[in-house]
PDB file of C-alpha atoms in Angstrom:
ATOM      1  CA  MET A   1      28.666  -1.242 -75.105  1.00  0.00           C
ATOM      2  CA  LYS A   2      31.990   0.145 -73.969  1.00  0.00           C
ATOM      3  CA  LEU A   3      33.452  -1.002 -70.623  1.00  0.00           C
ATOM      4  CA  ILE A   4      36.234   1.013 -69.041  1.00  0.00           C
ATOM      5  CA  SER A   5      37.969  -0.513 -66.032  1.00  0.00           C
ATOM      6  CA  LEU A   6      40.600   1.022 -63.801  1.00  0.00           C
ATOM      7  CA  SER A   7      43.329  -1.174 -62.351  1.00  0.00           C
ATOM      8  CA  GLY A   8      46.412  -0.452 -60.371  1.00  0.00           C
ATOM      9  CA  PRO A   9      48.242  -0.926 -57.127  1.00  0.00           C
ATOM     10  CA  CYS A  10      46.934   0.370 -53.801  1.00  0.00           C
ATOM     11  CA  GLY A  11      47.601   4.077 -53.419  1.00  0.00           C
ATOM     12  CA  SER A  12      47.709   4.823 -57.147  1.00  0.00           C
ATOM     13  CA  GLY A  13      44.672   7.118 -57.059  1.00  0.00           C
ATOM     14  CA  LYS A  14      41.910   4.884 -58.460  1.00  0.00           C
ATOM     15  CA  THR A  15      39.382   5.751 -55.762  1.00  0.00           C
ATOM     16  CA  THR A  16      40.147   9.471 -56.020  1.00  0.00           C
ATOM     17  CA  LEU A  17      39.569   9.400 -59.784  1.00  0.00           C
ATOM     18  CA  ILE A  18      36.392   7.355 -59.394  1.00  0.00           C
ATOM     19  CA  GLU A  19      34.938   9.841 -56.909  1.00  0.00           C
ATOM     20  CA  ILE A  20      35.486  12.623 -59.454  1.00  0.00           C
ATOM     21  CA  LEU A  21      33.990  10.538 -62.304  1.00  0.00           C
ATOM     22  CA  LYS A  22      30.954   9.154 -60.433  1.00  0.00           C
ATOM     23  CA  PRO A  23      28.478  11.976 -61.080  1.00  0.00           C
ATOM     24  CA  ASN A  24      28.839  11.627 -64.853  1.00  0.00           C
ATOM     25  CA  TYR A  25      28.971   7.886 -65.609  1.00  0.00           C
ATOM     26  CA  ASP A  26      27.251   4.576 -64.888  1.00  0.00           C
ATOM     27  CA  PHE A  27      29.407   2.293 -62.745  1.00  0.00           C
ATOM     28  CA  VAL A  28      30.007  -1.351 -61.987  1.00  0.00           C
ATOM     29  CA  ASN A  29      29.855  -1.435 -58.199  1.00  0.00           C
ATOM     30  CA  SER A  30      30.985  -4.949 -57.281  1.00  0.00           C
ATOM     31  CA  ILE A  31      32.672  -5.090 -53.896  1.00  0.00           C
ATOM     32  CA  TYR A  32      34.155  -7.739 -51.643  1.00  0.00           C
ATOM     33  CA  LYS A  33      30.954  -8.677 -49.789  1.00  0.00           C
ATOM     34  CA  ASN A  34      29.092 -11.955 -49.692  1.00  0.00           C
ATOM     35  CA  SER A  35      25.393 -12.393 -50.440  1.00  0.00           C
ATOM     36  CA  ASP A  36      24.570 -11.585 -46.795  1.00  0.00           C
ATOM     37  CA  GLY A  37      26.440  -8.288 -47.056  1.00  0.00           C
ATOM     38  CA  ALA A  38      29.303  -9.377 -44.798  1.00  0.00           C
ATOM     39  CA  GLN A  39      32.736  -8.045 -45.700  1.00  0.00           C
ATOM     40  CA  LEU A  40      34.970 -10.675 -47.319  1.00  0.00           C
ATOM     41  CA  ASP A  41      38.737 -10.877 -46.973  1.00  0.00           C
ATOM     42  CA  PRO A  42      39.980  -9.544 -50.340  1.00  0.00           C
ATOM     43  CA  THR A  43      43.195 -11.590 -50.027  1.00  0.00           C
ATOM     44  CA  LEU A  44      41.395 -14.959 -50.089  1.00  0.00           C
ATOM     45  CA  TYR A  45      41.023 -16.918 -53.324  1.00  0.00           C
ATOM     46  CA  ILE A  46      37.309 -17.568 -52.741  1.00  0.00           C
ATOM     47  CA  SER A  47      36.710 -13.842 -52.203  1.00  0.00           C
ATOM     48  CA  LYS A  48      38.437 -13.059 -55.489  1.00  0.00           C
ATOM     49  CA  MET A  49      36.353 -15.652 -57.324  1.00  0.00           C
ATOM     50  CA  ASP A  50      33.117 -14.322 -55.811  1.00  0.00           C
ATOM     51  CA  TYR A  51      34.043 -10.729 -56.652  1.00  0.00           C
ATOM     52  CA  VAL A  52      34.953 -11.582 -60.250  1.00  0.00           C
ATOM     53  CA  LYS A  53      31.697 -13.473 -60.827  1.00  0.00           C
ATOM     54  CA  LYS A  54      29.688 -10.521 -59.475  1.00  0.00           C
ATOM     55  CA  TRP A  55      31.734  -8.110 -61.611  1.00  0.00           C
ATOM     56  CA  PHE A  56      31.056  -9.953 -64.874  1.00  0.00           C
ATOM     57  CA  ASP A  57      27.391 -10.439 -63.912  1.00  0.00           C
ATOM     58  CA  GLU A  58      26.980  -6.719 -63.251  1.00  0.00           C
ATOM     59  CA  VAL A  59      28.626  -5.794 -66.553  1.00  0.00           C
ATOM     60  CA  CYS A  60      26.101  -8.036 -68.332  1.00  0.00           C
ATOM     61  CA  VAL A  61      23.195  -6.444 -66.414  1.00  0.00           C
ATOM     62  CA  HIS A  62      24.307  -2.991 -67.612  1.00  0.00           C
ATOM     63  CA  HIS A  63      24.584  -4.354 -71.156  1.00  0.00           C
ATOM     64  CA  ASN A  64      21.113  -5.917 -70.984  1.00  0.00           C
ATOM     65  CA  ASN A  65      19.719  -2.607 -69.679  1.00  0.00           C
ATOM     66  CA  GLY A  66      20.931  -0.860 -72.833  1.00  0.00           C
ATOM     67  CA  LYS A  67      23.835   1.087 -71.346  1.00  0.00           C
ATOM     68  CA  PHE A  68      26.379   2.271 -73.889  1.00  0.00           C
ATOM     69  CA  LEU A  69      29.277   3.190 -71.600  1.00  0.00           C
ATOM     70  CA  ILE A  70      30.098   2.063 -68.072  1.00  0.00           C
ATOM     71  CA  VAL A  71      33.129   2.567 -65.858  1.00  0.00           C
ATOM     72  CA  SER A  72      34.424   0.172 -63.232  1.00  0.00           C
ATOM     73  CA  ASP A  73      36.389   1.307 -60.217  1.00  0.00           C
ATOM     74  CA  ARG A  74      38.174  -2.016 -60.121  1.00  0.00           C
ATOM     75  CA  SER A  75      39.005  -4.703 -62.635  1.00  0.00           C
ATOM     76  CA  PRO A  76      39.339  -8.467 -62.360  1.00  0.00           C
ATOM     77  CA  PHE A  77      43.000  -7.853 -63.185  1.00  0.00           C
ATOM     78  CA  ASP A  78      43.363  -6.352 -59.698  1.00  0.00           C
ATOM     79  CA  SER A  79      42.263  -9.689 -58.268  1.00  0.00           C
ATOM     80  CA  LEU A  80      44.761 -11.526 -60.432  1.00  0.00           C
ATOM     81  CA  ALA A  81      47.541  -9.260 -59.209  1.00  0.00           C
ATOM     82  CA  TYR A  82      46.986 -10.232 -55.592  1.00  0.00           C
ATOM     83  CA  LEU A  83      46.434 -13.974 -55.925  1.00  0.00           C
ATOM     84  CA  LYS A  84      49.314 -16.193 -54.923  1.00  0.00           C
ATOM     85  CA  VAL A  85      47.922 -19.640 -55.789  1.00  0.00           C
ATOM     86  CA  GLY A  86      45.915 -20.710 -58.781  1.00  0.00           C
ATOM     87  CA  GLN A  87      46.998 -17.710 -60.818  1.00  0.00           C
ATOM     88  CA  SER A  88      47.090 -19.508 -64.177  1.00  0.00           C
ATOM     89  CA  LYS A  89      43.666 -21.106 -63.603  1.00  0.00           C
ATOM     90  CA  PHE A  90      42.229 -17.763 -62.537  1.00  0.00           C
ATOM     91  CA  LYS A  91      43.789 -16.034 -65.546  1.00  0.00           C
ATOM     92  CA  GLN A  92      42.133 -18.580 -67.860  1.00  0.00           C
ATOM     93  CA  LEU A  93      38.788 -17.913 -66.150  1.00  0.00           C
ATOM     94  CA  LEU A  94      39.222 -14.169 -66.738  1.00  0.00           C
ATOM     95  CA  ASN A  95      40.158 -14.688 -70.382  1.00  0.00           C
ATOM     96  CA  ASN A  96      37.094 -16.894 -70.928  1.00  0.00           C
ATOM     97  CA  ASN A  97      34.799 -14.306 -69.349  1.00  0.00           C
ATOM     98  CA  PHE A  98      36.293 -11.433 -71.343  1.00  0.00           C
ATOM     99  CA  SER A  99      35.774 -13.529 -74.496  1.00  0.00           C
ATOM    100  CA  LYS A 100      32.108 -13.901 -73.541  1.00  0.00           C
ATOM    101  CA  LEU A 101      31.812 -10.122 -73.103  1.00  0.00           C
ATOM    102  CA  LYS A 102      33.392  -9.586 -76.523  1.00  0.00           C
ATOM    103  CA  HIS A 103      30.902 -12.058 -78.017  1.00  0.00           C
ATOM    104  CA  LEU A 104      28.075  -9.970 -76.498  1.00  0.00           C
ATOM    105  CA  GLY A 105      29.495  -6.871 -78.209  1.00  0.00           C
ATOM    106  CA  ILE A 106      31.065  -5.387 -75.075  1.00  0.00           C
ATOM    107  CA  ASP A 107      34.409  -3.710 -75.813  1.00  0.00           C
ATOM    108  CA  HIS A 108      36.750  -3.594 -72.813  1.00  0.00           C
ATOM    109  CA  TYR A 109      39.204  -0.738 -72.293  1.00  0.00           C
ATOM    110  CA  PRO A 110      41.488  -1.523 -69.333  1.00  0.00           C
ATOM    111  CA  ILE A 111      43.277   1.501 -67.895  1.00  0.00           C
ATOM    112  CA  LEU A 112      46.226   1.285 -65.519  1.00  0.00           C
ATOM    113  CA  ILE A 113      46.482   3.899 -62.784  1.00  0.00           C
ATOM    114  CA  THR A 114      49.915   3.713 -61.183  1.00  0.00           C
ATOM    115  CA  ALA A 115      52.645   5.661 -59.408  1.00  0.00           C
ATOM    116  CA  GLU A 116      56.229   5.224 -58.271  1.00  0.00           C
ATOM    117  CA  LYS A 117      56.718   2.684 -55.463  1.00  0.00           C
ATOM    118  CA  GLU A 118      57.747   5.175 -52.780  1.00  0.00           C
ATOM    119  CA  ILE A 119      54.805   7.426 -53.590  1.00  0.00           C
ATOM    120  CA  LEU A 120      52.435   4.449 -53.366  1.00  0.00           C
ATOM    121  CA  ARG A 121      53.967   3.478 -50.025  1.00  0.00           C
ATOM    122  CA  ARG A 122      53.581   7.042 -48.724  1.00  0.00           C
ATOM    123  CA  ARG A 123      49.941   7.244 -49.838  1.00  0.00           C
ATOM    124  CA  ILE A 124      49.142   3.913 -48.168  1.00  0.00           C
ATOM    125  CA  GLN A 125      50.761   5.188 -44.961  1.00  0.00           C
ATOM    126  CA  GLU A 126      48.841   8.475 -45.175  1.00  0.00           C
ATOM    127  CA  ARG A 127      45.550   6.578 -45.515  1.00  0.00           C
ATOM    128  CA  HIS A 128      46.388   4.602 -42.413  1.00  0.00           C
ATOM    129  CA  VAL A 129      47.369   7.694 -40.403  1.00  0.00           C
ATOM    130  CA  SER A 130      44.190   9.496 -41.481  1.00  0.00           C
ATOM    131  CA  GLY A 131      42.099   6.538 -40.326  1.00  0.00           C
ATOM    132  CA  THR A 132      40.674   5.602 -43.730  1.00  0.00           C
ATOM    133  CA  SER A 133      42.207   2.121 -43.601  1.00  0.00           C
ATOM    134  CA  SER A 134      42.330  -0.435 -40.805  1.00  0.00           C
ATOM    135  CA  VAL A 135      45.581  -1.798 -39.409  1.00  0.00           C
ATOM    136  CA  ILE A 136      44.945  -5.095 -41.204  1.00  0.00           C
ATOM    137  CA  GLU A 137      44.242  -3.379 -44.545  1.00  0.00           C
ATOM    138  CA  TYR A 138      47.320  -1.189 -44.078  1.00  0.00           C
ATOM    139  CA  GLU A 139      49.594  -4.165 -43.416  1.00  0.00           C
ATOM    140  CA  GLN A 140      48.123  -6.174 -46.308  1.00  0.00           C
ATOM    141  CA  GLU A 141      48.482  -3.272 -48.724  1.00  0.00           C
ATOM    142  CA  LEU A 142      52.119  -2.732 -47.763  1.00  0.00           C
ATOM    143  CA  ASN A 143      52.893  -6.465 -47.890  1.00  0.00           C
ATOM    144  CA  LEU A 144      51.301  -6.867 -51.318  1.00  0.00           C
ATOM    145  CA  LEU A 145      52.712  -3.679 -52.831  1.00  0.00           C
ATOM    146  CA  GLU A 146      55.839  -5.264 -54.354  1.00  0.00           C
ATOM    147  CA  LYS A 147      53.925  -8.162 -55.935  1.00  0.00           C
ATOM    148  CA  SER A 148      51.151  -5.981 -57.279  1.00  0.00           C
ATOM    149  CA  LEU A 149      53.650  -3.538 -58.807  1.00  0.00           C
ATOM    150  CA  LEU A 150      55.497  -6.414 -60.442  1.00  0.00           C
ATOM    151  CA  PHE A 151      52.238  -7.812 -61.825  1.00  0.00           C
ATOM    152  CA  PHE A 152      51.121  -4.483 -63.270  1.00  0.00           C
ATOM    153  CA  GLU A 153      54.577  -3.863 -64.784  1.00  0.00           C
ATOM    154  CA  GLU A 154      54.476  -7.294 -66.443  1.00  0.00           C
ATOM    155  CA  THR A 155      50.973  -6.761 -67.846  1.00  0.00           C
ATOM    156  CA  THR A 156      51.181  -3.186 -69.124  1.00  0.00           C
ATOM    157  CA  ARG A 157      50.564  -4.405 -72.687  1.00  0.00           C
ATOM    158  CA  ILE A 158      46.913  -5.213 -71.902  1.00  0.00           C
ATOM    159  CA  ASN A 159      46.131  -1.615 -70.976  1.00  0.00           C
ATOM    160  CA  THR A 160      44.757   0.859 -73.465  1.00  0.00           C
ATOM    161  CA  LEU A 161      45.938   3.796 -71.343  1.00  0.00           C
ATOM    162  CA  ILE A 162      48.443   4.178 -68.504  1.00  0.00           C
ATOM    163  CA  ILE A 163      48.195   7.135 -66.138  1.00  0.00           C
ATOM    164  CA  ASP A 164      51.128   7.677 -63.781  1.00  0.00           C
ATOM    165  CA  THR A 165      49.864   9.789 -60.880  1.00  0.00           C
ATOM    166  CA  SER A 166      53.297  10.193 -59.275  1.00  0.00           C
ATOM    167  CA  ASN A 167      53.754  13.833 -60.221  1.00  0.00           C
ATOM    168  CA  GLU A 168      50.197  14.837 -61.100  1.00  0.00           C
ATOM    169  CA  THR A 169      47.386  16.369 -59.158  1.00  0.00           C
ATOM    170  CA  PRO A 170      44.140  14.386 -59.049  1.00  0.00           C
ATOM    171  CA  LEU A 171      42.665  16.989 -61.412  1.00  0.00           C
ATOM    172  CA  GLU A 172      45.430  16.460 -63.993  1.00  0.00           C
ATOM    173  CA  SER A 173      44.948  12.683 -63.841  1.00  0.00           C
ATOM    174  CA  TYR A 174      41.178  13.100 -64.053  1.00  0.00           C
ATOM    175  CA  LEU A 175      41.473  15.307 -67.155  1.00  0.00           C
ATOM    176  CA  LYS A 176      43.608  12.680 -68.917  1.00  0.00           C
ATOM    177  CA  LEU A 177      41.122   9.983 -67.991  1.00  0.00           C
ATOM    178  CA  ARG A 178      38.087  12.077 -68.934  1.00  0.00           C
ATOM    179  CA  ASN A 179      39.560  12.940 -72.337  1.00  0.00           C
ATOM    180  CA  TYR A 180      40.181   9.260 -73.023  1.00  0.00           C
ATOM    181  CA  VAL A 181      36.684   8.261 -71.873  1.00  0.00           C
ATOM    182  CA  ASN A 182      35.216  10.993 -74.084  1.00  0.00           C
ATOM    183  CA  GLN A 183      37.140   9.633 -77.091  1.00  0.00           C
ATOM    184  CA  ILE A 184      35.755   6.159 -76.403  1.00  0.00           C
ATOM    185  CA  SER A 185      32.210   7.418 -75.913  1.00  0.00           C
ATOM    186  CA  LYS A 186      32.381   9.340 -79.230  1.00  0.00           C
ATOM    187  CA  SER A 187      33.099   6.050 -80.990  1.00  0.00           C
ATOM    188  CA  ILE A 188      29.710   4.737 -79.779  1.00  0.00           C
ATOM    189  CA  THR A 189      27.696   6.973 -82.092  1.00  0.00           C
TER     190      THR A 189
END
C-alpha cells in the first residue's frame, strides 16, 4: 500500500488541496477529538499522542481492508512540529511506528505544502477575518508559525515532494500534487 501524507505550516494550503483531492482518493481522517467526540486542544502533548495513535491505527485499517493508495490530510510530522516538550521521545515514537508500517509493506510518501512566512501569516489572518477560525485558533496559529516554519525547514529532507504555494493558485498546486500521486499510484501495478 502507498501512503501519501501532507504536512506543512498553518495557512500553506493543505486543507484547500485536500478538498480538491477528496472525491478521488481514500483518506485517513484522524482528527483532534477524544473517544467521546469532544474537541481536544491540538497544542497539548496528550492530544498529539492520541491523534498520532489514531492516525497509525487508521492507516493499518486501510491496509487491512486491501486499499492500495490512501492520502492523509495531516501527518504525524505536523504534531512533532508543534510540540515543545518531549520532542525527541515523540520523534522516536514516530520513527518506530513508521518502521512498523514499512514492515507491513506500507510505503510512506511525505509531502510538504508550504509558503513564504508573510503569505502564511496573511492567510491565517484571512481565515480569522472570514470566521473560519476561532480567536484561540488564530492566536495559536500565529504564535506557532515561526516554530513550525523552522521545523519544516529543518526536516525538508524527509519529504518526497515540496510544493510552495506562495505564488501558485490552488489549481496549480493541485495539478502538481495530482501528477505526483498518479506517478506513485502507477508504481502499484
